Coordinates of C-alpha atoms in Angstrom, one line a residue:
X1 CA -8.9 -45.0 -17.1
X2 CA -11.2 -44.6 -20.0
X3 CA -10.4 -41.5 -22.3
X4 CA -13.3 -39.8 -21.1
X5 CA -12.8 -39.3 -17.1
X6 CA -9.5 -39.6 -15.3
X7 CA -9.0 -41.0 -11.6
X8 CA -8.1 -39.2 -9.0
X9 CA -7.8 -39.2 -4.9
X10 CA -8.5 -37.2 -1.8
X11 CA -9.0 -37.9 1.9
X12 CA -11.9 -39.3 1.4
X13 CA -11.1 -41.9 -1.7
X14 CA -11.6 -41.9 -5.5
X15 CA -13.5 -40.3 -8.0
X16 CA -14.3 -39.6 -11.5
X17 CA -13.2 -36.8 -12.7
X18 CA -14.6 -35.7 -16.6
X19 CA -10.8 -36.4 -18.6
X20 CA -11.4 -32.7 -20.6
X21 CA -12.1 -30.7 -17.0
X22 CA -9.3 -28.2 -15.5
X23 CA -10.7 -28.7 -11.9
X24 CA -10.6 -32.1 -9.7
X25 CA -11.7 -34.2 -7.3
X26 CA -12.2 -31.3 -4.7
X27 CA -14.2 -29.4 -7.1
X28 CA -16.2 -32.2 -8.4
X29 CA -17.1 -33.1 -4.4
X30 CA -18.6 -29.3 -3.9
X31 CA -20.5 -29.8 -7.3
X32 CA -21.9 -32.3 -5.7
X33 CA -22.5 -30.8 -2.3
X34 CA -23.4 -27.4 -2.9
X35 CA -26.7 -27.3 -5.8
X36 CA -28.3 -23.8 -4.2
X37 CA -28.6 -21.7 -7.1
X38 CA -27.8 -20.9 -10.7
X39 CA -25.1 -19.0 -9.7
X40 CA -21.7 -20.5 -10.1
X41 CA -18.2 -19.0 -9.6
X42 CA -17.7 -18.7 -13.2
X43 CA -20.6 -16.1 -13.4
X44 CA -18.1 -13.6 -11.6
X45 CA -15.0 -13.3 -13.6
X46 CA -13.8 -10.8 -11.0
X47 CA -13.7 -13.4 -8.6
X48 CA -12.2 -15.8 -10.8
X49 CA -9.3 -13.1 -11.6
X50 CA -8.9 -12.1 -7.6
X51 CA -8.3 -15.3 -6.7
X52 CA -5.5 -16.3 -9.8
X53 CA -3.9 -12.8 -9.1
X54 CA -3.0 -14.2 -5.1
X55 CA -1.9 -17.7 -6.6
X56 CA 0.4 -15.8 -8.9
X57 CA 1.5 -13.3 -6.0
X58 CA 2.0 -16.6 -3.6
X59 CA 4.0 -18.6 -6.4
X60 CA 5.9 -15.2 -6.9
X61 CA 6.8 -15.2 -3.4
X62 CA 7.7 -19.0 -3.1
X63 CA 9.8 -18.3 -5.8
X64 CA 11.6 -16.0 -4.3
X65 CA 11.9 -18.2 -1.1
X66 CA 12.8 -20.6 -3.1
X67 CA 10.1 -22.9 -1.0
X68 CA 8.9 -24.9 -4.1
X69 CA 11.2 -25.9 -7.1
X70 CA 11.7 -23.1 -9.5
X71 CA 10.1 -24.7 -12.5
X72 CA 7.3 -25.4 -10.5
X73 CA 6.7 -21.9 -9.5
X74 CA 7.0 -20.9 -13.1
X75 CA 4.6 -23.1 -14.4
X76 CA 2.6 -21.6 -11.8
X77 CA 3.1 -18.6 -12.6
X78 CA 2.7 -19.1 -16.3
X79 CA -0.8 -21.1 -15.6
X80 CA -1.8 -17.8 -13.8
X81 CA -1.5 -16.0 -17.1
X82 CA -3.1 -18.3 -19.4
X83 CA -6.1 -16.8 -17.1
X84 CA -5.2 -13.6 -16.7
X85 CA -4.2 -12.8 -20.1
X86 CA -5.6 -14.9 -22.1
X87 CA -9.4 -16.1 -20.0
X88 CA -8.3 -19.7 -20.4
X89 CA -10.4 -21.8 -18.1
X90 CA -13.3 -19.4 -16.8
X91 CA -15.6 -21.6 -17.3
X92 CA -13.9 -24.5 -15.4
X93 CA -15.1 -22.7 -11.7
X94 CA -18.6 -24.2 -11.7
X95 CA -19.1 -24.2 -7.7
X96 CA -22.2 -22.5 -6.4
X97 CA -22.0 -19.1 -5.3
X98 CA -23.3 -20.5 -1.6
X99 CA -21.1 -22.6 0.0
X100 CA -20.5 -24.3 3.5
X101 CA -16.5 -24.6 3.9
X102 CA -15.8 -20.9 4.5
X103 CA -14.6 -20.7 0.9
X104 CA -12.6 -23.9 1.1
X105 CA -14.1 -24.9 -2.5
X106 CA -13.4 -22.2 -4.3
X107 CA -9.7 -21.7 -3.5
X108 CA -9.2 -25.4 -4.4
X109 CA -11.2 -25.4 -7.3
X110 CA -8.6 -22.6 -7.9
X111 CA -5.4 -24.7 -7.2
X112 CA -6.9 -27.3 -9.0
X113 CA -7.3 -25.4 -12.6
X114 CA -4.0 -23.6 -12.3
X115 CA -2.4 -27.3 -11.3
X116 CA -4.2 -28.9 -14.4
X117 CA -3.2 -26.1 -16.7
X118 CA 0.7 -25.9 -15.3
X119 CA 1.0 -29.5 -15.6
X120 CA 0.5 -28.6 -19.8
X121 CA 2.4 -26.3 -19.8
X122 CA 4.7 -28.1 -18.6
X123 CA 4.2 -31.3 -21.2
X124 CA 2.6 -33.6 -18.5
X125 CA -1.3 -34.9 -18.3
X126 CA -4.0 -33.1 -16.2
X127 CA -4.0 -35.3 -13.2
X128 CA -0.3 -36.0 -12.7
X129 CA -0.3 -34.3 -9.6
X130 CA 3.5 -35.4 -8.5
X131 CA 5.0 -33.2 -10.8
X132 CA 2.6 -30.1 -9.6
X133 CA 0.5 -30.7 -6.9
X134 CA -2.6 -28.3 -6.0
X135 CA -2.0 -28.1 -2.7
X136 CA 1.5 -28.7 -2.4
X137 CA 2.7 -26.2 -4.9
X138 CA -0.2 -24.2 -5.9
X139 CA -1.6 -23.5 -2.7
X140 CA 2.4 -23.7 -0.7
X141 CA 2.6 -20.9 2.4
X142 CA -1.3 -20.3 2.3
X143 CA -5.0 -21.5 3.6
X144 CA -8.3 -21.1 2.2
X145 CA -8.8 -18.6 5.6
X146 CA -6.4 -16.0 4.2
X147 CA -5.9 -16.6 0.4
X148 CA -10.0 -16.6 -0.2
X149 CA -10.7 -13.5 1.6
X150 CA -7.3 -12.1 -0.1
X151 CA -9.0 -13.3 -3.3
X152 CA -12.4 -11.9 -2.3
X153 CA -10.9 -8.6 -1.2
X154 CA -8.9 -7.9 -4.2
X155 CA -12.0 -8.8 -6.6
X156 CA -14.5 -6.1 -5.0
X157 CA -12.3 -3.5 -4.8
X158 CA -11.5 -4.1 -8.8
X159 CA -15.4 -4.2 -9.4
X160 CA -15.9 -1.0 -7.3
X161 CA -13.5 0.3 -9.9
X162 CA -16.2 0.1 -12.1
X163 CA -19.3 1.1 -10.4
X164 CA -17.4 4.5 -9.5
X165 CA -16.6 5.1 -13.4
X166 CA -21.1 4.4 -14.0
X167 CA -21.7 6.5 -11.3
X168 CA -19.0 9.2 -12.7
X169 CA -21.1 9.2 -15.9
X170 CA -24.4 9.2 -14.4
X171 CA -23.5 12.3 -12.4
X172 CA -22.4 13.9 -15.9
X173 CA -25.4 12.9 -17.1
X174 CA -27.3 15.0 -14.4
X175 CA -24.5 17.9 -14.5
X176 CA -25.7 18.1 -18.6
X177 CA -29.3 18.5 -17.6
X178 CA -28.3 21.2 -14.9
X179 CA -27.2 23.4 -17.3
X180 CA -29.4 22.5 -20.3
X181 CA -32.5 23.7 -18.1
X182 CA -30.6 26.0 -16.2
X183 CA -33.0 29.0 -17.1
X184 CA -36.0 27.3 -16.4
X185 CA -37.4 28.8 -13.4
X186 CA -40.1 26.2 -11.6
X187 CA -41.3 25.6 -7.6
X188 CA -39.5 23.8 -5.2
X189 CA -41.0 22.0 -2.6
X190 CA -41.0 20.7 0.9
X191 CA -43.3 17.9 2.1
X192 CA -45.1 17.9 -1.1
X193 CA -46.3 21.7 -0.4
X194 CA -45.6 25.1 -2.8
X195 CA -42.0 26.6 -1.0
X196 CA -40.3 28.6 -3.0
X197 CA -38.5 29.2 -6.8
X198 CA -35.5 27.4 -7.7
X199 CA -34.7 26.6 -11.2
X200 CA -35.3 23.0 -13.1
X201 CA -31.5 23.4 -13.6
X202 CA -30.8 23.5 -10.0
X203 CA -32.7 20.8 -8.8
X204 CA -30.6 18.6 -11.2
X205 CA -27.2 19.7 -10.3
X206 CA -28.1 18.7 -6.7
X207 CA -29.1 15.3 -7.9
X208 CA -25.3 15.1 -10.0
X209 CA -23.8 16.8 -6.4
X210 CA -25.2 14.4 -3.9
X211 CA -23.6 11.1 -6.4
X212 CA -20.3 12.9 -6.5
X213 CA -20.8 12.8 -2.7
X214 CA -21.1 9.1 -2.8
X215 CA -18.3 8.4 -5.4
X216 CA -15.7 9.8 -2.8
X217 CA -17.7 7.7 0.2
X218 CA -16.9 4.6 -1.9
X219 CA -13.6 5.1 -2.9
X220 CA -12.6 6.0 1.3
X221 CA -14.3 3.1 2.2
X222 CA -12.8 1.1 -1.0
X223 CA -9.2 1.2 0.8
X224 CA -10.2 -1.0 3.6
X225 CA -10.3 -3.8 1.6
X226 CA -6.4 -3.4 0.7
X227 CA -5.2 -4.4 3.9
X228 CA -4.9 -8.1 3.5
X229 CA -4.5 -11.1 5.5
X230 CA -2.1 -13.4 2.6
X231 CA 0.5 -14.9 4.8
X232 CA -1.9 -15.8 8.0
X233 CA -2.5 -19.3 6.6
X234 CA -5.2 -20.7 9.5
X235 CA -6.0 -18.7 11.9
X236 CA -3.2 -15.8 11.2
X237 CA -0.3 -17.2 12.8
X238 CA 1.6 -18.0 9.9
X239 CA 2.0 -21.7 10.7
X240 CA 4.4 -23.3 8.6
X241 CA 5.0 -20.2 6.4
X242 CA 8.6 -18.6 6.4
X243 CA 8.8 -15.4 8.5
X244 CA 9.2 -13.6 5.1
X245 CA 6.5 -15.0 3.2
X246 CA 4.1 -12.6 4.2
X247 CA 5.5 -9.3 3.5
X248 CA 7.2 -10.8 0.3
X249 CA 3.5 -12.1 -0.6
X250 CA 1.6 -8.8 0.0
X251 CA 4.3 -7.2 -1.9
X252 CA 4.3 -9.4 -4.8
X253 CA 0.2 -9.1 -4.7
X254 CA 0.6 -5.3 -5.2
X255 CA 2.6 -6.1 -8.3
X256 CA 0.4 -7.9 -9.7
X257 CA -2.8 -6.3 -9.1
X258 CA -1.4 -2.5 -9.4
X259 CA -3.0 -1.8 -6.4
X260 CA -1.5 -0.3 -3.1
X261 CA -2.0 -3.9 -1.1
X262 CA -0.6 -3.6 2.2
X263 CA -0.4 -6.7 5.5
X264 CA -2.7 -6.4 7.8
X265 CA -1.3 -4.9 10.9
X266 CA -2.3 -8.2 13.1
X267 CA -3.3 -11.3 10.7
X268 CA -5.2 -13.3 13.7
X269 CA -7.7 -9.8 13.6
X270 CA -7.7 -9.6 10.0
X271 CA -8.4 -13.6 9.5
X272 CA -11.7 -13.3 12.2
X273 CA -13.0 -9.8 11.4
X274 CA -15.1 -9.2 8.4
X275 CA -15.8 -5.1 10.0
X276 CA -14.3 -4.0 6.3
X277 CA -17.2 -5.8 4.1
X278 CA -19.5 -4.0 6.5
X279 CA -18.3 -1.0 5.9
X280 CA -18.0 -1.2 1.9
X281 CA -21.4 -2.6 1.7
X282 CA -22.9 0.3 4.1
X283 CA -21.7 2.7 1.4
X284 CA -23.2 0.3 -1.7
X285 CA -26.5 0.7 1.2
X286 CA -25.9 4.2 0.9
X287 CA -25.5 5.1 -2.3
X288 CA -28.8 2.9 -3.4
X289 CA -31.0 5.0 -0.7
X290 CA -29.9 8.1 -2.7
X291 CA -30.5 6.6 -6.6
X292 CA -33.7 5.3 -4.8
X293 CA -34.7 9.1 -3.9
X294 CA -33.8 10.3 -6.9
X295 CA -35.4 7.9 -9.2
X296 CA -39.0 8.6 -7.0
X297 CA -38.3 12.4 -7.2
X298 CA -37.9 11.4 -11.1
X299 CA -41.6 10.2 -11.3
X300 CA -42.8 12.4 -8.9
X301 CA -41.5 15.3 -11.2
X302 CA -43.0 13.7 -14.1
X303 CA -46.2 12.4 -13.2
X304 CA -49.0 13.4 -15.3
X305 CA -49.1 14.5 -17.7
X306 CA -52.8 16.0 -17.4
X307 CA -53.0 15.0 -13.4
X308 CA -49.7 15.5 -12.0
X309 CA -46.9 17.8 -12.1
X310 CA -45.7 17.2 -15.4
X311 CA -43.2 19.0 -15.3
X312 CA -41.2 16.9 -17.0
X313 CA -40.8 14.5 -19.6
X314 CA -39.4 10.9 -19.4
X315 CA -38.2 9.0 -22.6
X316 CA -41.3 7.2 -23.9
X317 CA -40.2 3.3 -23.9
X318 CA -43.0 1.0 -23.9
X319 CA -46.5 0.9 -23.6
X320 CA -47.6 1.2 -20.0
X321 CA -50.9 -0.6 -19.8
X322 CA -53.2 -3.4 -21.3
X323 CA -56.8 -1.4 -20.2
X324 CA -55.8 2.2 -20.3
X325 CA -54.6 3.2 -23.9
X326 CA -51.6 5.4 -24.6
X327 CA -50.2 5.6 -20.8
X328 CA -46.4 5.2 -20.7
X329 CA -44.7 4.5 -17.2
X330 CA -41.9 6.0 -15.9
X331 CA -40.2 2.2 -15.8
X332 CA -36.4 3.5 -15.6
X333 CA -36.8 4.7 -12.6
X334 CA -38.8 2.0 -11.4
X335 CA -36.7 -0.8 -11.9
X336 CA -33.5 1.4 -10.2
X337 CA -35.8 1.7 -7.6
X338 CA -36.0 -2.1 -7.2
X339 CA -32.3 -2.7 -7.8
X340 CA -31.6 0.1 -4.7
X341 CA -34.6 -2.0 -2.6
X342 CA -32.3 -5.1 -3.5
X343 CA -28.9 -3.5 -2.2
X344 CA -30.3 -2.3 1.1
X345 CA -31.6 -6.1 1.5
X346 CA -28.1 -7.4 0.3
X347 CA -26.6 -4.8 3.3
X348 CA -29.1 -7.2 6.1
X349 CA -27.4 -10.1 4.7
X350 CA -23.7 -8.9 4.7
X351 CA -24.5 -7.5 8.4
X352 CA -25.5 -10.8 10.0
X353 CA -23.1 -12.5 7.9
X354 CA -20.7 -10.5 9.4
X355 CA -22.0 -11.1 13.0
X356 CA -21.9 -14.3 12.7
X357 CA -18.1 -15.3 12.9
X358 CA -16.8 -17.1 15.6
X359 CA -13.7 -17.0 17.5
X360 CA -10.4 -17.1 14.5
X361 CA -13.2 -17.4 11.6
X362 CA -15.7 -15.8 10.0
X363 CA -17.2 -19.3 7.8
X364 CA -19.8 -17.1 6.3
X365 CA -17.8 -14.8 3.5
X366 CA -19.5 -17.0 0.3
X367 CA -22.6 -15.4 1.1
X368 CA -20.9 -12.1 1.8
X369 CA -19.5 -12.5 -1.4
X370 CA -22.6 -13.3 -3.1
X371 CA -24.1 -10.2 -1.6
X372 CA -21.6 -7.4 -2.3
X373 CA -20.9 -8.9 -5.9
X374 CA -24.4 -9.2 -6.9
X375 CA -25.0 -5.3 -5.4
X376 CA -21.8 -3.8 -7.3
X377 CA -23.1 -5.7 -10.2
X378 CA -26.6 -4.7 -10.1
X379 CA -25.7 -1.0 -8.8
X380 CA -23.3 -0.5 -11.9
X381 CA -25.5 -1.7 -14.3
X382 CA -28.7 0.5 -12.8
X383 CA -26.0 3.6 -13.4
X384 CA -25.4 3.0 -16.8
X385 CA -29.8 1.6 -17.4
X386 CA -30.9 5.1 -15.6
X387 CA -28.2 7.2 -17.9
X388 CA -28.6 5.5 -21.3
X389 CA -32.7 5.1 -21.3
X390 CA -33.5 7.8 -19.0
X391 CA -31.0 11.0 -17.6
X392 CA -30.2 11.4 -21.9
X393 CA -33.6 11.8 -23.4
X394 CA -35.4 13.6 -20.2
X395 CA -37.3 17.4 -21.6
X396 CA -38.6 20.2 -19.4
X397 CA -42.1 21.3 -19.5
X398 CA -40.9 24.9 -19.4
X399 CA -44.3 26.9 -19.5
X400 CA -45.6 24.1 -16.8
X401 CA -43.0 24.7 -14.8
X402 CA -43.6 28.5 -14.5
X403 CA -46.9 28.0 -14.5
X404 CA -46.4 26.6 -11.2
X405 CA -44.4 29.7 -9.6
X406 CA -46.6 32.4 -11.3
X407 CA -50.3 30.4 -10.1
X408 CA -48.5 29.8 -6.4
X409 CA -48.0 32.6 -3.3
X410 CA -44.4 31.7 -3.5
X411 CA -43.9 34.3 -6.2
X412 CA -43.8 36.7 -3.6
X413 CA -40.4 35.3 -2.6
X414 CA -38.8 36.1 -6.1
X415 CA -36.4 38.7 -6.6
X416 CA -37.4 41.9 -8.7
X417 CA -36.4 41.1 -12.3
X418 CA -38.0 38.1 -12.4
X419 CA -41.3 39.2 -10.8
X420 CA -43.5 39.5 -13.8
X421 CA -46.5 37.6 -15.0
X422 CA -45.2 34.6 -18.0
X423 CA -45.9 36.0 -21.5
X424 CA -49.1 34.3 -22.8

């Protein structure tokens, strides 16, 4: 062995493995296996963090059990928060988001890292596997078909976390408008046509009421993926787990996370079924068809400004056009509009995904995974783009806007004190 690379062995022979890497000859083969995109588990610390916090939980557990040798288990345990604590190795997942394997490569590229950085911490050489062994030790009382989708589960549900808090702001964002232009009395409208007056302020508080509406879809919907499957090992009978493993494990995974985890109420279900990313996703689909409506009632509302409604203003950003001199584009809204366009794609994928499990296993969760990451990634950030470089800096054309309600028939639908011609 050359100081550079390191041997080691699996079922199917010898490799060799770079001497400075964390992961091993499992991870190395799925490098090799799996070159899709640019996309690698390391691009989704979440991940990273969802699947350390169920090898800590198991080790925990195992501990307890006393099913692996208590050192062992500590050095476990201790590897687990070199990562958690402290970020050591996120760079050391570098398998492709899309994977054949039903996840198989990312939960040993997992054991693999933890192993590598135990074995330090215990004084011994990456690679010296007899004294803590990946799969013996790291991955002891689990499969990659209940501590992957434990992993997975645990991950979205912390990255939801997020997205609710963007949303949250954006809807403040909107409430701020709603009372900033709260006196601003303007026309609604239904299918495009003069109805009758409402206020600019209104028509903003319903756009900061309908995302509250989706922040408490999210979070019911969030729950579902708290109910976990650690303990089911194969196909969710357990095999070679003791009877107390999986409570003790589900338990230990609450601790760790700070979130209400809870066992499955029948693991062979909760192993095949993948109903609960459907249901999350639907309500990431949901949430982009409302920012998508918004966002065109945005440029609808401010289109113009000498040939549209113009009634009001969006932050001036960049110049819109190479031909047509001093047009600005609404491009805030635009580009939300494309993330939402992306999520309800991302919902198609998740769907058939979803569909497409057969009898104890669903093998197609990576690209589940792929989808719901890359939507609560994309959505937050859209929140935080639209707030920040839109919502903030938007002005009211005030004598447009009651323009609009004086020149149209609707005025006749105005109460009393406020039917009167606008001061010139």
């Amino acid at each position: 062995m050359s100081n550079n690379i390191r041997i080691e062995e699996d079922l199917l022979g010898t490799r060799e493995v770079p001497a400075d890497a964390y992961y091993g000859v499992h991870t190395l083969r799925a490098i090799e296996n799996f070159y899709i995109s640019n996309n690698k588990i390391s691009d989704i610390p979440e991940f990273v963090r969802g699947m350390v916090m169920v090898k800590k939980a198991a080790a925990m557990a195992n501990k307890e059990l006393q099913t692996i040798p208590k050192s062992v288990a500590n050095a476990i345990i201790a590897a687990c928060d070199e990562v958690l604590n402290n970020g050591k190795c996120m760079d050391q997942f570098p398998v492709d988001v899309y994977q054949g394997g039903a996840g198989t490569s990312v939960n040993m590229n997992t054991n693999e890292v933890l192993a590598n950085i135990g074995l330090e911490l215990m004084g011994h050489q990456k690679g010296e596997y007899q004294y803590l062994n990946p799969n013996d030790h790291v991955n002891k009382c689990q499969s990659t078909n209940d501590a992957y989708p434990t992993g997975f589960r645990i991950a979205v549900y912390s990255s939801l976390i997020k997205l609710v808090d963007a949303i949250n702001q954006l809807r403040e964002g909107f409430e701020r408008k709603a009372v900033e232009f709260q006196d601003i009395l303007k026309m609604g409208r239904t299918q495009l046509q003069d109805a009758v007056p409402m206020t600019l302020g209104q028509e903003f508080r319903a756009f900061s009421i309908l995302l509250k509406e989706e922040v408490k879809n999210i979070q019911r919907t969030a729950e579902l993926l708290l109910e976990v499957n650690l303990g089911a090992t194969a196909i969710g009978t357990g095999l070679n787990t003791p009877k107390e493993y999986s409570p003790l494990a589900v338990k230990k995974l609450a601790e760790v996370t700070g979130f209400p985890c809870v066992p499955a109420e029948d693991l062979i279900e909760a192993t095949s079924d993948c109903g609960a990313y459907v249901m999350v996703h639907g309500a990431l689909k949901r949430l982009a068809v409302k920012m998508s409506k918004i966002c065109n009632d945005l440029r609808l509302l401010s289109s113009g400004p000498r040939a549209g409604l113009n009634e009001i203003n969006l932050p001036e950003l960049q110049a819109g056009s190479s031909i047509m001199p001093a047009k600005v584009n609404p491009v805030v809204p635009e580009v939300v509009n494309q993330v939402c366009f992306k999520v309800i794609g991302n919902d198609t994928t998740v769907t058939m995904a979803a569909e497409a499990g057969q009898l104890q296993l669903n093998v197609m969760e990576p690209v589940i995974g792929q989808a719901m990451f890359e939507s609560v990634h994309i959505l937050t950030n859209a929140c935080y783009n639209l707030l920040e470089k839109c919502i903030n800096g938007i002005t009211a054309n005030k004598e447009v806007c009651e323009g609009y309600v004086y020149n149209s028939i609707g005025i006749v639908y105005l109460p009393e004190p406020v039917h009167r011609s606008p001061q010139r």
